[in-house]
Every structure is written in C-alpha cells, then in structure tokens.
mmCIF file of N, CA and C in Angstrom:
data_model
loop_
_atom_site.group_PDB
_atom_site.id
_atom_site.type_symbol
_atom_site.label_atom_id
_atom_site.label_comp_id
_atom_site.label_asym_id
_atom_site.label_seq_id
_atom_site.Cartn_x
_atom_site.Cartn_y
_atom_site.Cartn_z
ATOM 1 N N UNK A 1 -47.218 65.219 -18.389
ATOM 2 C CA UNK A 1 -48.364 66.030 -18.696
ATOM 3 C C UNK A 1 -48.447 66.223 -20.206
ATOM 4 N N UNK A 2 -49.738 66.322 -20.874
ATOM 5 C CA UNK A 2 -49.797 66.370 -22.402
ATOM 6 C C UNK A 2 -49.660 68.016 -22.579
ATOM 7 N N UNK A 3 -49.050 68.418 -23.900
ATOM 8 C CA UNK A 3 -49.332 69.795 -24.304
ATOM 9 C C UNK A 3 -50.471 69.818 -24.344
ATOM 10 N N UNK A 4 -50.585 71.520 -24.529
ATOM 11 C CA UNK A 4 -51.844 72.115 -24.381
ATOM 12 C C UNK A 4 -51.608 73.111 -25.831
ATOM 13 N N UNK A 5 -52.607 72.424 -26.676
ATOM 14 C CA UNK A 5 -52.997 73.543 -27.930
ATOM 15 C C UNK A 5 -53.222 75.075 -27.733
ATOM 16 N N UNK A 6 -52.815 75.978 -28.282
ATOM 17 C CA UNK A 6 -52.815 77.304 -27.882
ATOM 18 C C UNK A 6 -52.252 78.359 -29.035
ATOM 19 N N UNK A 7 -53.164 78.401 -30.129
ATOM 20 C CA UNK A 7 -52.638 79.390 -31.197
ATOM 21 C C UNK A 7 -51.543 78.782 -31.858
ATOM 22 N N UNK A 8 -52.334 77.264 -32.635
ATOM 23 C CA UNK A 8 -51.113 76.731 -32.992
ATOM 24 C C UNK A 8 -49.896 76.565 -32.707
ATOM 25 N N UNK A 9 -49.590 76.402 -31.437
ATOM 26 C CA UNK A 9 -48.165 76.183 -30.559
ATOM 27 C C UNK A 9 -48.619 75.037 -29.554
ATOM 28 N N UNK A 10 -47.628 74.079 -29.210
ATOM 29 C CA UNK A 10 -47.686 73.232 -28.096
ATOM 30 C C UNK A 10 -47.728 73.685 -27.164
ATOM 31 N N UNK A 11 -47.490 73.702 -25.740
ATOM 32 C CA UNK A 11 -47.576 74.340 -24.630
ATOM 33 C C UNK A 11 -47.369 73.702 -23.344
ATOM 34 N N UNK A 12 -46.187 73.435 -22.415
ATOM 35 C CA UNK A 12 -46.370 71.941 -21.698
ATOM 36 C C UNK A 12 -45.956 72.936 -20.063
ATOM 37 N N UNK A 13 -45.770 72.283 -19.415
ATOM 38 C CA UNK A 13 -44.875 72.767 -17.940
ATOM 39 C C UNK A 13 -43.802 72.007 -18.336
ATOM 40 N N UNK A 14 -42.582 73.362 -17.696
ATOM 41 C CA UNK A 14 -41.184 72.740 -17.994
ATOM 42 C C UNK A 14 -41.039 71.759 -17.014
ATOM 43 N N UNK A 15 -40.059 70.928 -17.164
ATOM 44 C CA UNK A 15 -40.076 69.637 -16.563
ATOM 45 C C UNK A 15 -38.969 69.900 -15.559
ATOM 46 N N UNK A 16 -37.899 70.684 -15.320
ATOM 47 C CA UNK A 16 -37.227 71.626 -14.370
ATOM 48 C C UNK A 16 -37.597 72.681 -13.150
ATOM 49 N N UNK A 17 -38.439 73.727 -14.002
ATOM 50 C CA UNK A 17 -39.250 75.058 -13.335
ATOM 51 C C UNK A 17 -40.761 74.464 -13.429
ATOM 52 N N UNK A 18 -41.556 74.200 -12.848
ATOM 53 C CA UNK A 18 -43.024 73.534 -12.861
ATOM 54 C C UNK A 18 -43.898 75.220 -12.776
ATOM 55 N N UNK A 19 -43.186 76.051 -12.438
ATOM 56 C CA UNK A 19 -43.739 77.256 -12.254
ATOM 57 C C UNK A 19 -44.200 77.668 -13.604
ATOM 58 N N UNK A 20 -43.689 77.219 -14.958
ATOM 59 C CA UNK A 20 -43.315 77.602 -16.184
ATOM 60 C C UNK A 20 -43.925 77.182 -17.127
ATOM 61 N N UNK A 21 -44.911 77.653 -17.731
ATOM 62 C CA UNK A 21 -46.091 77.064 -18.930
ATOM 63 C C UNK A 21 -45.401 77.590 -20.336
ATOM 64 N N UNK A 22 -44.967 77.096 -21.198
ATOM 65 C CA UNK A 22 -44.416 77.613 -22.461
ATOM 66 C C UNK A 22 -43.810 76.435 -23.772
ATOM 67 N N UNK A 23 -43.497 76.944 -24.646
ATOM 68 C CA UNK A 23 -43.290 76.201 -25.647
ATOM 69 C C UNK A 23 -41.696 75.003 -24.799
ATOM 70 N N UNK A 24 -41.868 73.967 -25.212
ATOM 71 C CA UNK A 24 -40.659 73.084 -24.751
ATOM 72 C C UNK A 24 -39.879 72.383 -25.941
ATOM 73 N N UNK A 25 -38.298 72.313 -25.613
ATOM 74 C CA UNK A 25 -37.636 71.554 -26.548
ATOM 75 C C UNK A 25 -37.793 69.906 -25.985
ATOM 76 N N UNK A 26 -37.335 69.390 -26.723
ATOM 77 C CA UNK A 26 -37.611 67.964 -26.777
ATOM 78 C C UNK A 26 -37.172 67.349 -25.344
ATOM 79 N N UNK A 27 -35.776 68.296 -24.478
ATOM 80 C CA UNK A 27 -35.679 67.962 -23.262
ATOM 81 C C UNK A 27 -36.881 68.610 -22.047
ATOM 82 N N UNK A 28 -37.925 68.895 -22.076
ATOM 83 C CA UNK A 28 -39.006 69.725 -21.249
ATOM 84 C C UNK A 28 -38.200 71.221 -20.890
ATOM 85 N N UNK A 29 -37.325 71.719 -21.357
ATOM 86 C CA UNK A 29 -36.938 73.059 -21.238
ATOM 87 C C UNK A 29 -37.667 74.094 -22.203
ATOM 88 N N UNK A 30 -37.871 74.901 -21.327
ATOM 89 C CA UNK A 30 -38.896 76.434 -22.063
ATOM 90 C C UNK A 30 -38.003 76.638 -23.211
ATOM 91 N N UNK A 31 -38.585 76.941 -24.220
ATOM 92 C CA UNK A 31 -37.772 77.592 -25.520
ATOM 93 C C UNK A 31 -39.111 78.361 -26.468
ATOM 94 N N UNK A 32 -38.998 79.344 -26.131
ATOM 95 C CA UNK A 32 -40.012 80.263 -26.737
ATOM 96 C C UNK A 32 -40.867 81.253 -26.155
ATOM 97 N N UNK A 33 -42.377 81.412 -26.388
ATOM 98 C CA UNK A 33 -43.351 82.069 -25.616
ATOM 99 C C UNK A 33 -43.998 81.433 -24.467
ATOM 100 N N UNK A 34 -43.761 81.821 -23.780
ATOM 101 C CA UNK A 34 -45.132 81.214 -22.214
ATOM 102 C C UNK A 34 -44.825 82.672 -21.178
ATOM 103 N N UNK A 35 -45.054 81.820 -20.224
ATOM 104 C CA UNK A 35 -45.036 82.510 -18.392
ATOM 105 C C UNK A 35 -44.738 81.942 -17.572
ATOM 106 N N UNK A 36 -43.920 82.738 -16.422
ATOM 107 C CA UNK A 36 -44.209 82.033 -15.363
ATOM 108 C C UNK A 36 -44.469 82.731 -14.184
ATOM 109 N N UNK A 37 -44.970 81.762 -13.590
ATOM 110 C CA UNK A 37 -45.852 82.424 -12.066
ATOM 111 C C UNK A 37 -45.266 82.143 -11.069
ATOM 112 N N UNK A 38 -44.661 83.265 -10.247
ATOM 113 C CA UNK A 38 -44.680 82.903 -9.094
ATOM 114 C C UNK A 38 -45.254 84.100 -7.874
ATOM 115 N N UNK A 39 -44.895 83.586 -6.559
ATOM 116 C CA UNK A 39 -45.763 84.618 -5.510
ATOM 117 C C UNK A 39 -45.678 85.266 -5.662
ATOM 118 N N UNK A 40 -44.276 86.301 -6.546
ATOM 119 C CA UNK A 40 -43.883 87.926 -6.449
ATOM 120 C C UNK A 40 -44.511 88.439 -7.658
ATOM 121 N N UNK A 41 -44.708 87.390 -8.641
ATOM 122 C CA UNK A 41 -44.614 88.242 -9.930
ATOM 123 C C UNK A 41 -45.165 87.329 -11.090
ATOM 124 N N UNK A 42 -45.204 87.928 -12.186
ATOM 125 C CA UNK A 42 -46.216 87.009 -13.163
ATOM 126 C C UNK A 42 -44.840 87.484 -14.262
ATOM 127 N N UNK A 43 -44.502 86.869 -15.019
ATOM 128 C CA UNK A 43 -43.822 87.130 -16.835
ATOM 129 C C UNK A 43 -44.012 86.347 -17.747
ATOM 130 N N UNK A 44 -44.810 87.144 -18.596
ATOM 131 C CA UNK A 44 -45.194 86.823 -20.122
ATOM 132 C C UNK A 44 -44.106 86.967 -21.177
ATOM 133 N N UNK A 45 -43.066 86.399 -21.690
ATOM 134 C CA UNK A 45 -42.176 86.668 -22.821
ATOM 135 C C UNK A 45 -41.853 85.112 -23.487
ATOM 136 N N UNK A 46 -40.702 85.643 -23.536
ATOM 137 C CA UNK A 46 -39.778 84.779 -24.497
ATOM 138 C C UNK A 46 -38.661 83.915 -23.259
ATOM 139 N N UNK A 47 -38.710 82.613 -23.742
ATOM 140 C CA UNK A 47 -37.135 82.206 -22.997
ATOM 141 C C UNK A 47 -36.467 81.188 -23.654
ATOM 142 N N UNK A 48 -35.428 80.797 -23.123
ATOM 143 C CA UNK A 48 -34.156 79.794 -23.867
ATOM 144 C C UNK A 48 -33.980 79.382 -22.169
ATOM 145 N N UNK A 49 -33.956 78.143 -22.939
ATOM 146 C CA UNK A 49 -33.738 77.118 -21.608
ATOM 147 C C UNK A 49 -34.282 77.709 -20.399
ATOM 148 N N UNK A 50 -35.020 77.310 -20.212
ATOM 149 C CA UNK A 50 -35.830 77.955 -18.944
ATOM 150 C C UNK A 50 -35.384 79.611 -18.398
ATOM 151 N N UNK A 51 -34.960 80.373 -19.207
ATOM 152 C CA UNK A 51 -34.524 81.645 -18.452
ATOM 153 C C UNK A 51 -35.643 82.515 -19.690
ATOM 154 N N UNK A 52 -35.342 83.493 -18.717
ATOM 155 C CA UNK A 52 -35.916 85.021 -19.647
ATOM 156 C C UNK A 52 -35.146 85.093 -20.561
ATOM 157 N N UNK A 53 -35.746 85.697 -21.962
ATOM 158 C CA UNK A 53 -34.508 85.544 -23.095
ATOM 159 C C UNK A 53 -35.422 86.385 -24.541
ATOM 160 N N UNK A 54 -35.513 87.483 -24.634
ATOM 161 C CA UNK A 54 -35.713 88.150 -25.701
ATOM 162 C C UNK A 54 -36.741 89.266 -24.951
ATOM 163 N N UNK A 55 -37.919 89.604 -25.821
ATOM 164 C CA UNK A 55 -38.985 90.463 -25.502
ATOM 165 C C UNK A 55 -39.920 89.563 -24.292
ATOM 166 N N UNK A 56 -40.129 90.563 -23.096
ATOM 167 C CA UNK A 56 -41.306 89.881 -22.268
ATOM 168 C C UNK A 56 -41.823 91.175 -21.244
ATOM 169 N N UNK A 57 -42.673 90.559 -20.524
ATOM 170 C CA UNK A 57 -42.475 91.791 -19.331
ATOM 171 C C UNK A 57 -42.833 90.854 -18.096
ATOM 172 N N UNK A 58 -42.754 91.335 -17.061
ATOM 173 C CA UNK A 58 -42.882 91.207 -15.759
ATOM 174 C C UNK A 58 -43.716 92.160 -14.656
ATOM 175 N N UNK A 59 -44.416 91.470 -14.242
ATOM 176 C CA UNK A 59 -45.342 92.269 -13.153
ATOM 177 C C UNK A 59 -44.866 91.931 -11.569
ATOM 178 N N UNK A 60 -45.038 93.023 -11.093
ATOM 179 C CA UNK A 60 -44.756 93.069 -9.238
ATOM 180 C C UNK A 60 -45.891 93.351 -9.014
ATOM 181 N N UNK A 61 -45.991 93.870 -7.816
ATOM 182 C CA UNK A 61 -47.027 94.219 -6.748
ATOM 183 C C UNK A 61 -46.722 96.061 -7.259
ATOM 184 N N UNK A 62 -45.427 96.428 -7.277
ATOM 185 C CA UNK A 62 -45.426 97.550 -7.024
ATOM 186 C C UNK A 62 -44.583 98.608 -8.613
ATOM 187 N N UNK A 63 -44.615 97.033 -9.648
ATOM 188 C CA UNK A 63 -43.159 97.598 -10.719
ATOM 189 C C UNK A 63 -44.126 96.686 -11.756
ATOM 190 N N UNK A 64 -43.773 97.246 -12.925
ATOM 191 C CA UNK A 64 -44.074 96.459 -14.161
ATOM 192 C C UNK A 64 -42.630 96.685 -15.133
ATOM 193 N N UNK A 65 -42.388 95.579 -15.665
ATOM 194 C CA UNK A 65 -40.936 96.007 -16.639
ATOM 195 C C UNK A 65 -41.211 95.457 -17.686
ATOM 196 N N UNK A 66 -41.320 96.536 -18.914
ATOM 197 C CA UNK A 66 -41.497 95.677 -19.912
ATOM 198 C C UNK A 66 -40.080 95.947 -21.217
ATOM 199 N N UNK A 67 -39.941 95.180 -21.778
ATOM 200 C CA UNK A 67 -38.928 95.247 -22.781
ATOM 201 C C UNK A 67 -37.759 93.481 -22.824
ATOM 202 N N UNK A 68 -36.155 94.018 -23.289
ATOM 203 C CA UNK A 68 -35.337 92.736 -23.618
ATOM 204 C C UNK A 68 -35.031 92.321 -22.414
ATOM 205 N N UNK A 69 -34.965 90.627 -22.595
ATOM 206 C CA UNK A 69 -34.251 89.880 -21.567
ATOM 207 C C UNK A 69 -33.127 89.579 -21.533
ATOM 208 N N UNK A 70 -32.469 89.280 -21.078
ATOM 209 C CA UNK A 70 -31.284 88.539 -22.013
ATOM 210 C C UNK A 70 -30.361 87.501 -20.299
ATOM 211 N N UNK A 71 -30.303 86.270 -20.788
ATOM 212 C CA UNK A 71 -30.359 85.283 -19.736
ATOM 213 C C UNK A 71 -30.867 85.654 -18.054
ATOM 214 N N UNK A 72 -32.043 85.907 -18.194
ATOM 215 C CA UNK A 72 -33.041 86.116 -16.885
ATOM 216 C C UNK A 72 -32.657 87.273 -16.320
ATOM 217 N N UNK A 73 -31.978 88.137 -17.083
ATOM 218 C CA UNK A 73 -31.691 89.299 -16.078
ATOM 219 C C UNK A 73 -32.565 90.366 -17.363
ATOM 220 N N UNK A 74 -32.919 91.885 -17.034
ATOM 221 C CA UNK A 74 -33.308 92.890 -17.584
ATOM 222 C C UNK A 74 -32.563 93.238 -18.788
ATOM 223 N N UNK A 75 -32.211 93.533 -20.052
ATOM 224 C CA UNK A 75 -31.089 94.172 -20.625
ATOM 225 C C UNK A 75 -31.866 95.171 -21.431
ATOM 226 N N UNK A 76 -30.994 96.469 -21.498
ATOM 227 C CA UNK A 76 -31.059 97.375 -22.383
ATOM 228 C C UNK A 76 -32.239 98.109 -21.585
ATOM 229 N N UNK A 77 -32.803 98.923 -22.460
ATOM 230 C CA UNK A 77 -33.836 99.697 -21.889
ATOM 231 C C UNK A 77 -34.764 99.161 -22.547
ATOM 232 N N UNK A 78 -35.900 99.605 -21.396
ATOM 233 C CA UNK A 78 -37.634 99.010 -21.414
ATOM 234 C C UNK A 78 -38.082 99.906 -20.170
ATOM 235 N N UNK A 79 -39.361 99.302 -20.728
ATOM 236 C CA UNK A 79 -40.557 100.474 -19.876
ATOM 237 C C UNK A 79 -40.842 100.621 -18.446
#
C-alpha cells in the first residue's frame, strides 16, 4: 500500500497490525503518531514498534484514558 500524505508525515498500515494507520520505520512497524481501530476501542497517540508508547488516548464504549503509554500498557497518571 502507498503512504498517505498527512501534515507533512508519511502514513502507511503497519505491515504486522493492519488495524494500525501511522508513521512506519523502514520495516512497516508503527513508529510515531497514528491510530488504531479496533471493535472495542479507537487510540490516537504515539507508538514504537507497533505498541502504545508515549502520549495518546484511548476510547471505549464506556472509559476514555488519556495520558503516557509506555509499551502498550497505561503508565503513570492520565485522565
């Protein structure tokens, strides 16, 4: 699939997580800003190698979390 221009940033689906629209390193792994979608939940942040990984947030049905990631799990406090 070709990147997708977007505020001066590339933008591809990771080539691992297809769920996953975001900046890619040269191996199709997320490294930077995107999202990903799935049935439960939507997250807009930051990641390293396909995981959650700095500032992002996450939406549920019933929870919103916003604040640090740190390897796909929640860290520290956020909103």
């Amino acid at each position: 699939m070709r990147p997708i221009k977007f505020d001066a940033a590339d933008l591809g689906v990771s080539k691992d997580i297809p769920q996953i629209i975001a900046q890619l390193d040269k191996d199709g792994a997320a490294q930077g800003v995107g999202k990903k979608i799935s049935p439960y939940s939507l997250y807009e942040g930051q990641f390293r190698s396909n995981k959650r990984h700095g500032y992002g947030r996450v939406i549920y049905s019933s929870y919103c979390y916003i604040g640090q990631w740190e390897n796909d799990r929640q860290h520290g406090f956020g909103k």
